[in-house]
mmCIF file of C-alpha atoms in Angstrom:
data_model
loop_
_atom_site.group_PDB
_atom_site.id
_atom_site.type_symbol
_atom_site.label_atom_id
_atom_site.label_comp_id
_atom_site.label_asym_id
_atom_site.label_seq_id
_atom_site.Cartn_x
_atom_site.Cartn_y
_atom_site.Cartn_z
ATOM 1 C CA MET A 19 9.792 -25.094 6.525
ATOM 2 C CA SER A 20 10.155 -22.793 9.561
ATOM 3 C CA HIS A 21 7.201 -20.855 10.822
ATOM 4 C CA ALA A 22 8.905 -18.946 13.368
ATOM 5 C CA ALA A 23 7.936 -15.126 13.445
ATOM 6 C CA GLU A 24 10.217 -12.230 14.186
ATOM 7 C CA GLY A 25 9.483 -8.866 15.882
ATOM 8 C CA PRO A 26 6.762 -7.692 18.262
ATOM 9 C CA ARG A 27 3.293 -9.199 18.301
ATOM 10 C CA LEU A 28 1.578 -5.913 19.003
ATOM 11 C CA LEU A 29 -1.849 -7.079 18.106
ATOM 12 C CA SER A 30 -1.827 -10.458 20.028
ATOM 13 C CA GLY A 31 -5.283 -10.860 21.354
ATOM 14 C CA LEU A 32 -6.995 -9.185 18.441
ATOM 15 C CA ARG A 33 -9.274 -11.710 16.357
ATOM 16 C CA VAL A 34 -10.334 -11.085 12.808
ATOM 17 C CA VAL A 35 -12.769 -13.137 10.751
ATOM 18 C CA GLU A 36 -12.214 -12.421 6.937
ATOM 19 C CA CYS A 37 -14.354 -13.032 3.998
ATOM 20 C CA SER A 38 -12.358 -11.987 1.137
ATOM 21 C CA MET A 39 -11.786 -12.574 -2.496
ATOM 22 C CA LEU A 40 -8.592 -11.614 -4.410
ATOM 23 C CA GLY A 41 -6.571 -8.477 -3.450
ATOM 24 C CA PRO A 42 -8.848 -6.581 -0.998
ATOM 25 C CA GLY A 43 -7.939 -9.143 1.625
ATOM 26 C CA ALA A 44 -4.809 -7.040 2.028
ATOM 27 C CA VAL A 45 -6.637 -5.057 4.597
ATOM 28 C CA SER A 46 -5.871 -7.682 7.191
ATOM 29 C CA THR A 47 -2.400 -8.609 6.246
ATOM 30 C CA PRO A 48 -0.774 -5.811 8.354
ATOM 31 C CA LEU A 49 -2.923 -7.059 11.197
ATOM 32 C CA ALA A 50 -1.683 -10.560 10.811
ATOM 33 C CA ASP A 51 1.947 -9.262 10.545
ATOM 34 C CA LEU A 52 1.415 -7.401 13.857
ATOM 35 C CA GLY A 53 0.258 -10.522 15.608
ATOM 36 C CA ALA A 54 -3.579 -10.660 15.214
ATOM 37 C CA ASP A 55 -5.356 -13.913 14.684
ATOM 38 C CA VAL A 56 -6.786 -13.565 11.108
ATOM 39 C CA ILE A 57 -9.185 -16.371 10.222
ATOM 40 C CA LYS A 58 -9.825 -16.450 6.491
ATOM 41 C CA VAL A 59 -13.328 -17.962 5.835
ATOM 42 C CA GLU A 60 -13.445 -19.564 2.398
ATOM 43 C CA PRO A 61 -16.121 -21.195 0.306
ATOM 44 C CA PRO A 62 -15.641 -24.829 -0.492
ATOM 45 C CA SER A 63 -14.083 -23.817 -3.846
ATOM 46 C CA GLY A 64 -11.478 -21.741 -2.039
ATOM 47 C CA ASP A 65 -10.557 -18.095 -3.045
ATOM 48 C CA TYR A 66 -9.241 -18.191 -6.517
ATOM 49 C CA ILE A 67 -6.635 -15.712 -5.582
ATOM 50 C CA ARG A 68 -4.248 -18.727 -5.570
ATOM 51 C CA SER A 69 -4.346 -18.853 -9.356
ATOM 52 C CA MET A 70 -4.652 -15.040 -10.149
ATOM 53 C CA SER A 71 -1.855 -12.949 -11.224
ATOM 54 C CA TRP A 72 1.835 -13.834 -11.557
ATOM 55 C CA PRO A 73 4.373 -15.107 -10.767
ATOM 56 C CA ILE A 74 3.177 -18.513 -9.406
ATOM 57 C CA VAL A 75 5.473 -19.811 -6.624
ATOM 58 C CA GLN A 76 5.323 -23.637 -6.121
ATOM 59 C CA GLY A 77 1.652 -23.738 -7.179
ATOM 60 C CA ASN A 78 0.369 -20.429 -5.734
ATOM 61 C CA SER A 79 0.223 -16.987 -6.910
ATOM 62 C CA LEU A 80 2.769 -14.527 -5.214
ATOM 63 C CA LEU A 81 -0.483 -12.362 -4.681
ATOM 64 C CA HIS A 82 -1.813 -15.201 -2.392
ATOM 65 C CA LEU A 83 1.451 -15.722 -0.670
ATOM 66 C CA HIS A 84 1.839 -12.222 0.238
ATOM 67 C CA ILE A 85 -1.802 -11.215 1.061
ATOM 68 C CA SER A 86 -2.687 -14.207 2.973
ATOM 69 C CA ARG A 87 0.506 -14.647 4.893
ATOM 70 C CA GLY A 88 0.095 -15.082 8.569
ATOM 71 C CA LYS A 89 -3.650 -16.134 8.261
ATOM 72 C CA ARG A 90 -5.450 -19.276 9.063
ATOM 73 C CA SER A 91 -7.997 -20.679 6.713
ATOM 74 C CA ILE A 92 -11.207 -22.431 7.317
ATOM 75 C CA VAL A 93 -13.669 -23.553 4.842
ATOM 76 C CA LEU A 94 -17.585 -23.008 5.448
ATOM 77 C CA ASP A 95 -20.388 -23.193 2.991
ATOM 78 C CA LEU A 96 -22.329 -20.267 4.014
ATOM 79 C CA ARG A 97 -25.255 -21.478 1.888
ATOM 80 C CA THR A 98 -26.024 -24.087 4.603
ATOM 81 C CA GLU A 99 -27.478 -23.461 8.009
ATOM 82 C CA ALA A 100 -24.658 -25.184 9.722
ATOM 83 C CA GLY A 101 -22.276 -23.034 7.843
ATOM 84 C CA LYS A 102 -23.905 -19.915 8.942
ATOM 85 C CA GLU A 103 -24.252 -21.000 12.414
ATOM 86 C CA THR A 104 -20.541 -21.799 12.675
ATOM 87 C CA PHE A 105 -19.632 -18.451 11.003
ATOM 88 C CA LEU A 106 -21.739 -16.531 13.590
ATOM 89 C CA ALA A 107 -20.042 -18.559 16.440
ATOM 90 C CA LEU A 108 -16.778 -17.373 15.108
ATOM 91 C CA VAL A 109 -17.956 -13.732 14.930
ATOM 92 C CA ALA A 110 -19.215 -13.909 18.528
ATOM 93 C CA GLU A 111 -15.466 -14.572 19.503
ATOM 94 C CA ALA A 112 -14.117 -11.929 17.104
ATOM 95 C CA ASP A 113 -13.155 -8.242 17.331
ATOM 96 C CA VAL A 114 -13.359 -7.555 13.564
ATOM 97 C CA VAL A 115 -15.235 -9.091 10.550
ATOM 98 C CA ILE A 116 -13.785 -8.125 7.151
ATOM 99 C CA GLU A 117 -15.903 -8.350 4.090
ATOM 100 C CA ALA A 118 -13.573 -7.877 1.073
ATOM 101 C CA MET A 119 -15.712 -8.379 -2.007
ATOM 102 C CA ARG A 120 -18.546 -6.699 -3.765
ATOM 103 C CA PRO A 121 -20.797 -4.854 -1.169
ATOM 104 C CA GLY A 122 -23.482 -6.830 0.257
ATOM 105 C CA GLY A 123 -21.815 -10.179 -0.151
ATOM 106 C CA LEU A 124 -22.503 -11.219 3.374
ATOM 107 C CA ASP A 125 -25.853 -9.438 3.710
ATOM 108 C CA ARG A 126 -27.072 -11.586 0.754
ATOM 109 C CA ARG A 127 -26.257 -14.668 2.805
ATOM 110 C CA GLY A 128 -28.148 -13.365 5.773
ATOM 111 C CA LEU A 129 -24.896 -12.499 7.564
ATOM 112 C CA GLY A 130 -24.781 -8.739 7.223
ATOM 113 C CA TYR A 131 -23.958 -6.258 9.960
ATOM 114 C CA ALA A 132 -27.348 -6.391 11.628
ATOM 115 C CA ALA A 133 -26.966 -10.129 12.066
ATOM 116 C CA LEU A 134 -23.443 -9.937 13.309
ATOM 117 C CA ARG A 135 -24.426 -7.294 16.009
ATOM 118 C CA GLU A 136 -27.022 -9.731 17.319
ATOM 119 C CA VAL A 137 -24.272 -12.242 18.406
ATOM 120 C CA ASN A 138 -21.576 -9.638 19.119
ATOM 121 C CA PRO A 139 -22.600 -5.853 19.728
ATOM 122 C CA LYS A 140 -18.925 -4.846 19.995
ATOM 123 C CA VAL A 141 -17.864 -6.431 16.485
ATOM 124 C CA VAL A 142 -16.483 -4.014 13.920
ATOM 125 C CA MET A 143 -17.457 -4.947 10.487
ATOM 126 C CA PHE A 144 -15.351 -3.484 7.694
ATOM 127 C CA THR A 145 -16.357 -3.688 3.919
ATOM 128 C CA ILE A 146 -13.772 -2.928 1.301
ATOM 129 C CA SER A 147 -14.661 -2.924 -2.402
ATOM 130 C CA GLY A 148 -13.917 -1.346 -5.697
ATOM 131 C CA TYR A 149 -16.246 1.456 -5.853
ATOM 132 C CA GLY A 150 -17.820 1.399 -2.545
ATOM 133 C CA MET A 151 -21.376 0.772 -1.242
ATOM 134 C CA THR A 152 -22.907 3.715 -2.785
ATOM 135 C CA GLY A 153 -22.846 5.507 -6.042
ATOM 136 C CA PRO A 154 -23.621 4.552 -9.710
ATOM 137 C CA TYR A 155 -20.576 2.326 -9.940
ATOM 138 C CA ARG A 156 -21.469 0.424 -6.896
ATOM 139 C CA ASP A 157 -22.165 -2.918 -8.616
ATOM 140 C CA LEU A 158 -19.844 -2.426 -11.598
ATOM 141 C CA PRO A 159 -17.241 -5.333 -11.826
ATOM 142 C CA SER A 160 -13.730 -4.268 -11.840
ATOM 143 C CA HIS A 161 -9.992 -4.971 -11.018
ATOM 144 C CA GLY A 162 -7.225 -2.946 -9.530
ATOM 145 C CA ILE A 163 -6.068 -0.748 -12.334
ATOM 146 C CA ALA A 164 -9.699 0.546 -12.691
ATOM 147 C CA TYR A 165 -9.371 2.474 -9.471
ATOM 148 C CA ASP A 166 -6.227 4.262 -10.513
ATOM 149 C CA ALA A 167 -7.602 5.012 -13.842
ATOM 150 C CA TRP A 168 -10.671 6.466 -12.281
ATOM 151 C CA ALA A 169 -8.659 8.515 -9.899
ATOM 152 C CA GLY A 170 -6.529 9.905 -12.579
ATOM 153 C CA THR A 171 -3.244 8.320 -11.309
ATOM 154 C CA VAL A 172 -2.526 6.212 -14.446
ATOM 155 C CA ALA A 173 -3.251 7.263 -17.983
ATOM 156 C CA PRO A 174 -2.975 5.448 -21.432
ATOM 157 C CA VAL A 175 0.250 5.620 -23.360
ATOM 158 C CA PRO A 176 0.701 4.839 -27.075
ATOM 159 C CA GLY A 177 0.935 1.055 -27.702
ATOM 160 C CA PRO A 178 1.045 -1.309 -30.692
ATOM 161 C CA ASP A 179 -0.091 0.332 -33.905
ATOM 162 C CA GLY A 180 -0.741 3.524 -31.979
ATOM 163 C CA LEU A 181 -3.405 1.894 -29.892
ATOM 164 C CA PRO A 182 -3.739 2.981 -26.154
ATOM 165 C CA SER A 183 -1.944 0.853 -23.740
ATOM 166 C CA ILE A 184 -1.480 0.292 -20.039
ATOM 167 C CA PRO A 185 1.908 1.516 -18.780
ATOM 168 C CA ASP A 186 3.899 0.087 -15.902
ATOM 169 C CA HIS A 187 2.827 1.764 -12.819
ATOM 170 C CA THR A 188 2.518 1.597 -9.091
ATOM 171 C CA SER A 189 -0.949 0.267 -8.102
ATOM 172 C CA ILE A 190 -2.294 2.665 -5.602
ATOM 173 C CA GLY A 191 -5.990 1.874 -4.980
ATOM 174 C CA ILE A 192 -5.476 -1.773 -4.162
ATOM 175 C CA THR A 193 -2.683 -0.852 -1.698
ATOM 176 C CA ALA A 194 -4.036 2.417 -0.125
ATOM 177 C CA GLY A 195 -7.419 1.205 0.454
ATOM 178 C CA PRO A 196 -6.416 -1.717 2.662
ATOM 179 C CA LEU A 197 -3.978 0.758 4.483
ATOM 180 C CA PHE A 198 -6.612 3.422 5.071
ATOM 181 C CA GLY A 199 -8.880 0.462 6.248
ATOM 182 C CA THR A 200 -6.429 -0.977 8.645
ATOM 183 C CA ALA A 201 -6.077 2.483 10.433
ATOM 184 C CA ALA A 202 -9.937 2.820 10.649
ATOM 185 C CA VAL A 203 -10.504 -0.732 11.863
ATOM 186 C CA LEU A 204 -7.949 -0.267 14.793
ATOM 187 C CA ALA A 205 -9.552 2.906 15.609
ATOM 188 C CA ALA A 206 -12.955 1.303 15.632
ATOM 189 C CA VAL A 207 -11.856 -1.445 17.844
ATOM 190 C CA LEU A 208 -10.476 0.942 20.356
ATOM 191 C CA ARG A 209 -13.947 2.767 20.545
ATOM 192 C CA ALA A 210 -15.800 -0.594 20.651
ATOM 193 C CA ARG A 211 -13.567 -1.679 23.616
ATOM 194 C CA GLU A 212 -14.278 1.528 25.403
ATOM 195 C CA THR A 213 -18.081 1.906 24.596
ATOM 196 C CA GLY A 214 -19.155 -1.616 24.060
ATOM 197 C CA GLN A 215 -20.509 -0.816 20.593
ATOM 198 C CA GLY A 216 -19.138 -1.784 17.257
ATOM 199 C CA CYS A 217 -19.758 -0.214 13.850
ATOM 200 C CA HIS A 218 -19.789 -0.827 10.168
ATOM 201 C CA LEU A 219 -16.996 0.794 8.301
ATOM 202 C CA GLU A 220 -16.577 0.714 4.476
ATOM 203 C CA VAL A 221 -13.893 1.875 2.046
ATOM 204 C CA ALA A 222 -13.808 2.124 -1.889
ATOM 205 C CA GLN A 223 -10.357 1.407 -3.315
ATOM 206 C CA SER A 224 -11.127 4.011 -5.833
ATOM 207 C CA ASP A 225 -11.841 6.619 -3.225
ATOM 208 C CA ALA A 226 -8.560 5.461 -1.463
ATOM 209 C CA ALA A 227 -6.568 6.107 -4.865
ATOM 210 C CA ALA A 228 -8.019 9.543 -5.147
ATOM 211 C CA ALA A 229 -7.263 10.381 -1.511
ATOM 212 C CA PHE A 230 -3.749 9.188 -1.891
ATOM 213 C CA ASP A 231 -3.287 11.481 -4.754
ATOM 214 C CA TRP A 232 -4.699 14.518 -2.800
ATOM 215 C CA LEU A 233 -2.070 16.964 -3.751
ATOM 216 C CA ARG A 234 -2.883 17.139 -7.447
ATOM 217 C CA SER A 235 -6.673 16.943 -7.048
ATOM 218 C CA GLU A 236 -6.710 19.543 -4.321
ATOM 219 C CA GLY A 237 -4.328 21.603 -6.233
ATOM 220 C CA HIS A 238 -6.687 21.559 -9.225
ATOM 221 C CA ARG A 239 -9.496 22.427 -6.971
ATOM 222 C CA ALA A 240 -7.622 25.391 -5.446
ATOM 223 C CA TYR A 241 -6.842 26.853 -8.850
ATOM 224 C CA THR A 242 -10.679 27.096 -9.595
ATOM 225 C CA ARG A 243 -10.505 30.021 -7.144
ATOM 226 C CA PRO A 244 -9.723 33.502 -8.347
ATOM 227 C CA GLU A 245 -6.116 34.399 -9.110
ATOM 228 C CA ASP A 246 -5.915 37.031 -6.474
ATOM 229 C CA GLU A 247 -6.754 34.331 -3.866
ATOM 230 C CA VAL A 248 -4.805 31.322 -4.999
ATOM 231 C CA THR A 249 -1.354 31.981 -6.621
ATOM 232 C CA GLY A 250 1.743 30.031 -7.516
ATOM 233 C CA ASN A 251 4.958 29.998 -5.604
ATOM 234 C CA PRO A 252 6.979 33.300 -5.316
ATOM 235 C CA SER A 253 10.044 31.748 -6.737
ATOM 236 C CA ASP A 254 8.218 31.388 -10.089
ATOM 237 C CA GLY A 255 6.828 34.915 -10.058
ATOM 238 C CA TYR A 256 3.540 33.502 -8.584
ATOM 239 C CA GLU A 257 2.949 31.528 -11.929
ATOM 240 C CA ARG A 258 0.096 29.088 -11.373
ATOM 241 C CA ARG A 259 2.007 25.919 -12.255
ATOM 242 C CA PRO A 260 0.086 22.776 -12.677
ATOM 243 C CA PRO A 261 -0.379 20.859 -9.231
ATOM 244 C CA GLY A 262 1.995 18.110 -8.082
ATOM 245 C CA THR A 263 5.119 17.791 -10.193
ATOM 246 C CA GLY A 264 3.698 19.918 -12.903
ATOM 247 C CA GLY A 265 6.522 21.669 -14.814
ATOM 248 C CA MET A 266 9.203 19.526 -13.228
ATOM 249 C CA ASP A 267 10.084 18.229 -16.626
ATOM 250 C CA GLU A 268 11.823 21.589 -17.123
ATOM 251 C CA GLY A 269 13.480 21.656 -13.708
ATOM 252 C CA VAL A 270 17.236 21.934 -13.497
ATOM 253 C CA ARG A 271 18.138 22.186 -9.788
ATOM 254 C CA TYR A 272 15.553 19.602 -9.185
ATOM 255 C CA GLN A 273 15.913 16.738 -11.890
ATOM 256 C CA PHE A 274 17.185 13.343 -12.898
ATOM 257 C CA TYR A 275 20.810 13.216 -14.071
ATOM 258 C CA ALA A 276 22.830 10.417 -15.501
ATOM 259 C CA SER A 277 25.661 9.311 -13.394
ATOM 260 C CA LYS A 278 28.660 7.210 -14.477
ATOM 261 C CA ASP A 279 26.863 3.986 -14.017
ATOM 262 C CA GLY A 280 23.025 4.862 -13.537
ATOM 263 C CA HIS A 281 21.109 7.937 -12.489
ATOM 264 C CA VAL A 282 20.554 10.230 -9.463
ATOM 265 C CA LEU A 283 17.817 12.653 -8.491
ATOM 266 C CA PHE A 284 19.361 16.110 -7.618
ATOM 267 C CA MET A 285 17.011 18.134 -5.289
ATOM 268 C CA ALA A 286 18.671 21.497 -4.643
ATOM 269 C CA SER A 287 15.453 23.606 -4.639
ATOM 270 C CA GLU A 288 16.634 25.441 -1.513
ATOM 271 C CA ARG A 289 19.355 28.011 -2.035
ATOM 272 C CA LYS A 290 21.582 26.603 0.733
ATOM 273 C CA PHE A 291 21.657 23.190 -0.881
ATOM 274 C CA TRP A 292 22.519 24.744 -4.345
ATOM 275 C CA GLN A 293 25.265 26.672 -2.719
ATOM 276 C CA ASN A 294 26.701 23.494 -0.830
ATOM 277 C CA PHE A 295 26.779 21.695 -4.024
ATOM 278 C CA CYS A 296 28.430 24.355 -6.161
ATOM 279 C CA GLU A 297 31.258 24.902 -3.466
ATOM 280 C CA ALA A 298 31.736 21.202 -2.934
ATOM 281 C CA VAL A 299 32.173 20.433 -6.675
ATOM 282 C CA GLY A 300 34.502 23.399 -7.121
ATOM 283 C CA ARG A 301 31.939 25.534 -9.168
ATOM 284 C CA LYS A 302 31.248 28.507 -7.026
ATOM 285 C CA ASP A 303 30.874 30.289 -10.343
ATOM 286 C CA LEU A 304 27.492 28.440 -11.116
ATOM 287 C CA PHE A 305 26.057 29.780 -7.827
ATOM 288 C CA GLU A 306 27.289 33.244 -8.126
ATOM 289 C CA ALA A 307 25.858 33.404 -11.664
ATOM 290 C CA ALA A 308 22.423 31.957 -10.581
ATOM 291 C CA PRO A 309 21.768 31.896 -6.773
ATOM 292 C CA GLY A 310 18.196 31.660 -7.222
ATOM 293 C CA GLU A 311 15.410 32.224 -4.777
ATOM 294 C CA LYS A 312 15.802 31.137 -1.143
ATOM 295 C CA LEU A 313 13.064 28.388 -1.386
ATOM 296 C CA ALA A 314 11.416 26.277 -4.135
ATOM 297 C CA ASP A 315 13.658 27.385 -7.007
ATOM 298 C CA HIS A 316 14.276 24.790 -9.618
ATOM 299 C CA ALA A 317 15.925 27.018 -12.281
ATOM 300 C CA ARG A 318 13.257 25.905 -14.508
ATOM 301 C CA GLY A 319 14.027 25.930 -18.258
ATOM 302 C CA ASP A 320 17.657 26.925 -17.934
ATOM 303 C CA LEU A 321 19.004 24.499 -20.423
ATOM 304 C CA ARG A 322 22.566 25.874 -20.376
ATOM 305 C CA LEU A 323 22.767 25.097 -16.675
ATOM 306 C CA ARG A 324 21.060 21.818 -17.083
ATOM 307 C CA HIS A 325 23.850 20.706 -19.629
ATOM 308 C CA GLU A 326 26.601 21.887 -17.119
ATOM 309 C CA LEU A 327 25.018 19.896 -14.344
ATOM 310 C CA ALA A 328 24.808 16.747 -16.563
ATOM 311 C CA SER A 329 28.558 16.882 -17.469
ATOM 312 C CA ILE A 330 29.232 17.165 -13.750
ATOM 313 C CA PHE A 331 27.065 14.174 -12.709
ATOM 314 C CA ARG A 332 28.472 11.896 -15.274
ATOM 315 C CA THR A 333 31.935 12.055 -13.522
ATOM 316 C CA ARG A 334 31.005 10.068 -10.597
ATOM 317 C CA THR A 335 29.052 6.771 -9.840
ATOM 318 C CA THR A 336 25.653 6.741 -8.101
ATOM 319 C CA ALA A 337 27.256 5.394 -4.925
ATOM 320 C CA GLU A 338 29.913 8.131 -5.024
ATOM 321 C CA TRP A 339 27.188 10.900 -5.428
ATOM 322 C CA ILE A 340 25.175 9.472 -2.370
ATOM 323 C CA GLY A 341 28.368 9.658 -0.362
ATOM 324 C CA PHE A 342 28.881 13.225 -1.705
ATOM 325 C CA GLY A 343 25.463 14.167 -0.640
ATOM 326 C CA SER A 344 25.868 13.010 2.831
ATOM 327 C CA ALA A 345 29.317 14.493 3.362
ATOM 328 C CA HIS A 346 28.283 17.902 1.947
ATOM 329 C CA ASP A 347 24.706 18.289 3.019
ATOM 330 C CA VAL A 348 23.238 18.069 -0.567
ATOM 331 C CA PRO A 349 20.025 16.255 -1.329
ATOM 332 C CA ILE A 350 20.853 13.568 -3.873
ATOM 333 C CA GLY A 351 19.085 10.300 -4.226
ATOM 334 C CA PRO A 352 19.694 7.153 -6.006
ATOM 335 C CA VAL A 353 17.270 5.970 -8.753
ATOM 336 C CA ASN A 354 16.263 2.469 -8.366
ATOM 337 C CA THR A 355 13.749 0.120 -10.166
ATOM 338 C CA PRO A 356 11.668 -2.652 -8.666
ATOM 339 C CA GLY A 357 14.305 -4.981 -9.961
ATOM 340 C CA THR A 358 17.343 -3.204 -8.570
ATOM 341 C CA ILE A 359 16.136 -1.793 -5.242
ATOM 342 C CA ALA A 360 17.135 -4.975 -3.369
ATOM 343 C CA ALA A 361 20.842 -4.193 -4.027
ATOM 344 C CA ASP A 362 20.381 -0.733 -2.433
ATOM 345 C CA PRO A 363 22.249 -0.572 0.859
ATOM 346 C CA GLN A 364 19.490 1.425 2.530
ATOM 347 C CA PHE A 365 17.017 -1.170 1.376
ATOM 348 C CA ALA A 366 19.146 -3.954 2.790
ATOM 349 C CA ASP A 367 19.396 -2.143 6.247
ATOM 350 C CA ARG A 368 15.785 -1.229 6.569
ATOM 351 C CA MET A 369 13.730 -3.962 4.742
ATOM 352 C CA PRO A 370 15.119 -7.442 5.616
ATOM 353 C CA TRP A 371 13.388 -9.978 3.321
ATOM 354 C CA GLN A 372 10.936 -12.418 5.108
ATOM 355 C CA PRO A 373 12.555 -15.464 3.629
ATOM 356 C CA ALA A 374 11.125 -18.022 1.348
ATOM 357 C CA ASP A 375 11.919 -20.915 3.626
ATOM 358 C CA ARG A 376 9.192 -19.555 5.968
ATOM 359 C CA LEU A 377 6.675 -17.872 3.575
ATOM 360 C CA VAL A 378 7.289 -19.946 0.329
ATOM 361 C CA ALA A 379 8.467 -16.711 -1.579
ATOM 362 C CA ASP A 380 10.714 -13.983 -0.348
ATOM 363 C CA GLN A 381 8.436 -11.138 0.865
ATOM 364 C CA LEU A 382 9.064 -7.481 2.188
ATOM 365 C CA PRO A 383 8.388 -6.888 5.821
ATOM 366 C CA PHE A 384 5.672 -4.662 7.320
ATOM 367 C CA PRO A 385 7.542 -1.352 7.126
ATOM 368 C CA VAL A 386 6.752 0.063 10.696
ATOM 369 C CA ARG A 387 8.584 -1.320 13.536
ATOM 370 C CA VAL A 388 9.217 -0.903 17.362
ATOM 371 C CA VAL A 389 12.506 0.893 17.687
ATOM 372 C CA GLY A 390 15.232 -1.470 18.670
ATOM 373 C CA GLU A 391 13.188 -4.579 17.727
ATOM 374 C CA ALA A 392 13.136 -6.704 14.560
ATOM 375 C CA PRO A 393 10.467 -5.752 12.061
ATOM 376 C CA PRO A 394 7.096 -7.480 12.437
ATOM 377 C CA ALA A 395 6.696 -10.582 10.489
ATOM 378 C CA ALA A 396 3.962 -13.097 9.425
ATOM 379 C CA SER A 397 3.933 -16.071 11.738
ATOM 380 C CA ARG A 398 2.895 -18.577 9.086
ATOM 381 C CA PRO A 399 2.752 -18.744 5.234
ATOM 382 C CA ALA A 400 -0.339 -18.261 3.162
ATOM 383 C CA PRO A 401 -2.655 -21.166 3.961
ATOM 384 C CA ALA A 402 -4.191 -23.749 1.582
ATOM 385 C CA ALA A 403 -7.984 -23.561 1.514
ATOM 386 C CA GLY A 404 -9.519 -25.113 4.755
ATOM 387 C CA GLU A 405 -5.992 -25.873 6.048
ATOM 388 C CA HIS A 406 -6.927 -24.756 9.584
ATOM 389 C CA THR A 407 -10.611 -25.634 9.683
ATOM 390 C CA ALA A 408 -10.432 -28.173 12.496
ATOM 391 C CA GLU A 409 -7.692 -26.298 14.301
ATOM 392 C CA VAL A 410 -9.739 -22.992 14.330
ATOM 393 C CA LEU A 411 -12.934 -24.775 15.502
ATOM 394 C CA ARG A 412 -11.050 -26.387 18.382
ATOM 395 C CA ASP A 413 -9.109 -23.365 19.302
ATOM 396 C CA VAL A 414 -11.828 -20.547 18.866
ATOM 397 C CA LEU A 415 -15.098 -22.483 19.581
ATOM 398 C CA GLY A 416 -13.780 -25.343 21.731
ATOM 399 C CA TYR A 417 -15.225 -28.035 19.318
ATOM 400 C CA ASP A 418 -14.187 -31.726 19.904
ATOM 401 C CA ASP A 419 -13.553 -34.166 17.261
ATOM 402 C CA SER A 420 -17.132 -35.327 17.302
ATOM 403 C CA GLN A 421 -18.392 -31.901 16.800
ATOM 404 C CA VAL A 422 -16.178 -31.198 13.848
ATOM 405 C CA ALA A 423 -17.162 -34.455 12.332
ATOM 406 C CA ALA A 424 -20.865 -33.601 12.663
ATOM 407 C CA LEU A 425 -20.192 -30.306 10.913
ATOM 408 C CA ARG A 426 -18.356 -32.082 8.182
ATOM 409 C CA ASP A 427 -21.317 -34.641 7.734
ATOM 410 C CA SER A 428 -23.864 -31.779 7.698
ATOM 411 C CA GLY A 429 -22.191 -30.234 4.644
ATOM 412 C CA ALA A 430 -20.897 -27.180 6.486
ATOM 413 C CA PHE A 431 -17.658 -27.660 4.770
ATOM 414 C CA GLY A 432 -18.950 -28.296 1.378
ATOM 415 C CA ASP A 433 -19.314 -31.568 -0.339
#
């Protein structure tokens, strides 16, 4: 198996010590992709992320293979004095400590932020949890869908025998929380390097889900103000439509349409795009009959026009419509699924797979790149629990074989 990485190592020289269970460890995955040395400290039993979720690829969950890629694993029993001392020695050489579990997990082991600062005043501690370090839900056990349900981004749908059911959806909280966290961690490291003082950051994945969906929640909030202060869009006669995509089910010039072999999304909400489309398909009559407003006009509710457009879009394949959009300056997009997107030429150009021969499972790359260089990529596959214990102790702390053996005999690595 090849471990060679591709792309720029922008964070070479940044060291991260991570204590994580399950998905929240994703906060350091972009850091590892970008070249940071991420050391995953695991209990002797290991992080059970390896058996959680599906699919299982060669004995390990894809969740682990993705989130833990590029990281090194060391096993330490933090219930032992030798384990704690070794952990603090690693912290003394680190820029960041990530606590990705229920709030206070490290503090209960005598390894909270106050203890970390004593050995490294510049260290940035980052705590990521389900509902955060404060509030009535602080200690409520939870999993990823809980944060999206709490934030109002996923709702029950009718299931078997009319019972409520969880729909297929994009998981927001468990993805947005780590990404917000990654940005904050790097900002805090920059400040620590300038001032010599670290800080303790925290994010709730539930908060992140709500922040990610800001347009709808802020829109509802705005509509609590008087109608003479907050109105709808002029193209709708100032009607106060629901925030976000509210009312788009009745959209016509902005809507899904069936193509000859799939679907496309038509987005001619500006008059100039609507005119371009009508002229290019030889239907100037459609534009002349309903030119619409200059901006944000979806011809909502015009079923006659919607049926006309439906018959037009069925005459070409999705690929032909994408070519048409590029040629005539008309916003038309393909409609993919998670199972079909890999065949999309834009995906193939922009998102080259990190291959299974390097990471055990084919994985998507970090999406931000240095212009002109290959996308950042993980330098190694997700580790087995404790796979790099001796290596980390030698590389980071300079321990020799006898010191590693002494720690092993003391129970620092577990029984």
